[in-house]
C-alpha cells in the first residue's frame, strides 16, 4: 500500500510528516519511544520529569543516535512548588504523619518493606523546582527543536527559545489558561481534556478543544486526552485542532519505558478503570484505580504537590520488588479501553494515519450525506 498523506499546518510548523505528537510522559516516553514516533513521521517527545540533568543529557544523546528527525523534551514548569533544589531537600518536607501512615499501610497490604523505611525517593529529579532550569540548560545545549511544559507556563523561556530557533508548547486544561499562554507568545497550545492520563483538569476534551481553538486562533491548538486512533484524530481536527498529543495510546508499545507488568495490566483495563486522585502527586492526576489508592484517599494524609510523588515513587520501588502489580501507580487515560494489544510505536502511528485517511476519504462521505 502506498504511503498515506495526512498533513495540517502543524506539520509545516514542526517539520514533521503527520500531525501526531507523542505526549511527554515521565517514565514512559524515553529516547527509544520518542525516536520511534519521530521515525514514523510524528514528533517524539522525551518525558524528562523523572530525569536528572545528566540523565536527560544521556537520553537526548541516545535519541540522536536513533533518529535525525525533529523531536522534543517535556518537563514541568510549576510556579507554586515548595522551594527545594533537589529531591533530597524535598524529602525533608514530608511530614512524619505521612511516613507513619505509609508504614502502617504497607504492613496492612502485605508489601514487604524493612522497618524504619523513610519513604522518600533519593536522588535528584525534575520534581524539585530547582531542577527545571538545569533541565532547560541541557535542552538549550542540545538545540532540542521543541520544548513542552505542563503544570505551569513555559512562557518565561519563549524569547530565549525563539532566539535559538526552538518552538515552545504549553499544556492547558482550560480556555483561560490557553488564552494566557497564547498572549505570552507560546507557539503551540496542547489542550488536554479530563479524560487524559496523568495530571488533568475538569473540562472534557470535546468542549475544551473546540472552545480553546476558537479562543486563541490563529495560535495552533493540539488536542489531548482520550485520543488513541484515527477516529480521535479526525474528531480533533473537526473540533478545530491541528493535531493530536497522545499518551495512553503509546503506553503499551514495545519501546515504552513503563514496566512490562504495567503494560499487561493496561491491556486488560476498560474505560472505567481509571480515577482522578490527588494521592499520587498532590494535584489531580488520572491513574489506574488500585486498592491502595482507594484506601489512601479514604484515610491517608493529603500533602501538597509534589511531596506525594516523592513518597509514592519510593513506595513503588517496594511494590515493584514484591511484584504486587495490583498496587502499582500507573498513570493512564480513559482511552486505555481501546489499548488491547502490544504494538510497536511505528505501528500505532501508521494505523492512526491510515484510519484517519480512510475516514476522511471514504467512511465519512459514505455514512454522512451532505447532498441529495
Ligand atoms: C504514564 C503517563 C505519564 C505522564 N507524564 C507526564 C509528564 O511527565 N509531563 C506531562 O506534561 N504530561 C504527562 N502526562 C500527560 C500526557 O502528557 C498527556 O497529556 C496525556 O497522556 C493525554 O491523554 P491520553 O493519555 O488520553 O492520551 C502523562 C500521561 C501518562 C499516561
PDB file of C-alpha atoms and ligand atoms in Angstrom, residues 23-26 49 74 150 171 192 195-198 224-227 245-248 251 331-333 335, ligand 1:
ATOM      1  CA  UNK A  23       2.864  13.097  24.845  1.00  0.00           C
ATOM      2  CA  UNK A  24       5.843  13.834  27.068  1.00  0.00           C
ATOM      3  CA  UNK A  25       5.279  11.153  29.666  1.00  0.00           C
ATOM      4  CA  UNK A  26       7.708  10.841  32.571  1.00  0.00           C
ATOM      5  CA  UNK A  49      10.272  14.879  34.597  1.00  0.00           C
ATOM      6  CA  UNK A  74       8.763  17.825  28.084  1.00  0.00           C
ATOM      7  CA  UNK A 150       2.791  21.330  31.833  1.00  0.00           C
ATOM      8  CA  UNK A 171      -0.188  22.368  28.100  1.00  0.00           C
ATOM      9  CA  UNK A 192      -5.776  18.317  27.430  1.00  0.00           C
ATOM     10  CA  UNK A 195     -10.259  12.000  30.176  1.00  0.00           C
ATOM     11  CA  UNK A 196      -6.500  12.133  29.623  1.00  0.00           C
ATOM     12  CA  UNK A 197      -3.902  10.187  31.608  1.00  0.00           C
ATOM     13  CA  UNK A 198      -1.636  11.889  34.139  1.00  0.00           C
ATOM     14  CA  UNK A 224      -5.091  15.738  24.000  1.00  0.00           C
ATOM     15  CA  UNK A 225      -6.990  13.415  26.282  1.00  0.00           C
ATOM     16  CA  UNK A 226      -8.707  10.276  25.052  1.00  0.00           C
ATOM     17  CA  UNK A 227      -7.170  10.175  21.572  1.00  0.00           C
ATOM     18  CA  UNK A 245      -0.878  14.751  21.533  1.00  0.00           C
ATOM     19  CA  UNK A 246      -1.268  11.136  22.626  1.00  0.00           C
ATOM     20  CA  UNK A 247      -0.076   9.439  25.795  1.00  0.00           C
ATOM     21  CA  UNK A 248      -2.070   6.331  26.691  1.00  0.00           C
ATOM     22  CA  UNK A 251       1.974   3.117  26.740  1.00  0.00           C
ATOM     23  CA  UNK A 331      -0.984   7.000  35.130  1.00  0.00           C
ATOM     24  CA  UNK A 332      -3.282   6.198  32.194  1.00  0.00           C
ATOM     25  CA  UNK A 333      -6.275   7.765  30.464  1.00  0.00           C
ATOM     26  CA  UNK A 335      -8.908   5.545  26.339  1.00  0.00           C
TER      27      UNK A 335
HETATM   28  C1  LIG B   1       2.105   7.454  32.072  1.00  0.00           C
HETATM   29  C2  LIG B   1       1.855   8.924  31.847  1.00  0.00           C
HETATM   30  C3  LIG B   1       2.817   9.839  32.282  1.00  0.00           C
HETATM   31  C4  LIG B   1       2.620  11.201  32.047  1.00  0.00           C
HETATM   32  N1  LIG B   1       3.607  12.075  32.425  1.00  0.00           N
HETATM   33  C5  LIG B   1       3.534  13.376  32.044  1.00  0.00           C
HETATM   34  C6  LIG B   1       4.620  14.261  32.272  1.00  0.00           C
HETATM   35  O1  LIG B   1       5.656  13.878  32.856  1.00  0.00           O
HETATM   36  N2  LIG B   1       4.509  15.537  31.815  1.00  0.00           N
HETATM   37  C7  LIG B   1       3.398  15.970  31.128  1.00  0.00           C
HETATM   38  O2  LIG B   1       3.377  17.107  30.672  1.00  0.00           O
HETATM   39  N3  LIG B   1       2.325  15.167  30.959  1.00  0.00           N
HETATM   40  C8  LIG B   1       2.382  13.875  31.369  1.00  0.00           C
HETATM   41  N4  LIG B   1       1.327  13.030  31.129  1.00  0.00           N
HETATM   42  C9  LIG B   1       0.146  13.554  30.414  1.00  0.00           C
HETATM   43  C10 LIG B   1       0.388  13.466  28.895  1.00  0.00           C
HETATM   44  O3  LIG B   1       1.341  14.412  28.509  1.00  0.00           O
HETATM   45  C11 LIG B   1      -0.867  13.687  28.061  1.00  0.00           C
HETATM   46  O4  LIG B   1      -1.346  14.993  28.226  1.00  0.00           O
HETATM   47  C12 LIG B   1      -1.969  12.681  28.285  1.00  0.00           C
HETATM   48  O5  LIG B   1      -1.439  11.375  28.328  1.00  0.00           O
HETATM   49  C13 LIG B   1      -3.023  12.785  27.168  1.00  0.00           C
HETATM   50  O6  LIG B   1      -4.123  11.958  27.403  1.00  0.00           O
HETATM   51  P1  LIG B   1      -4.214  10.410  26.918  1.00  0.00           P
HETATM   52  O7  LIG B   1      -3.428   9.653  27.942  1.00  0.00           O
HETATM   53  O8  LIG B   1      -5.653  10.115  26.949  1.00  0.00           O
HETATM   54  O9  LIG B   1      -3.593  10.336  25.567  1.00  0.00           O
HETATM   55  C14 LIG B   1       1.452  11.658  31.394  1.00  0.00           C
HETATM   56  C15 LIG B   1       0.483  10.730  30.983  1.00  0.00           C
HETATM   57  C16 LIG B   1       0.673   9.385  31.195  1.00  0.00           C
HETATM   58  C17 LIG B   1      -0.374   8.409  30.722  1.00  0.00           C
END
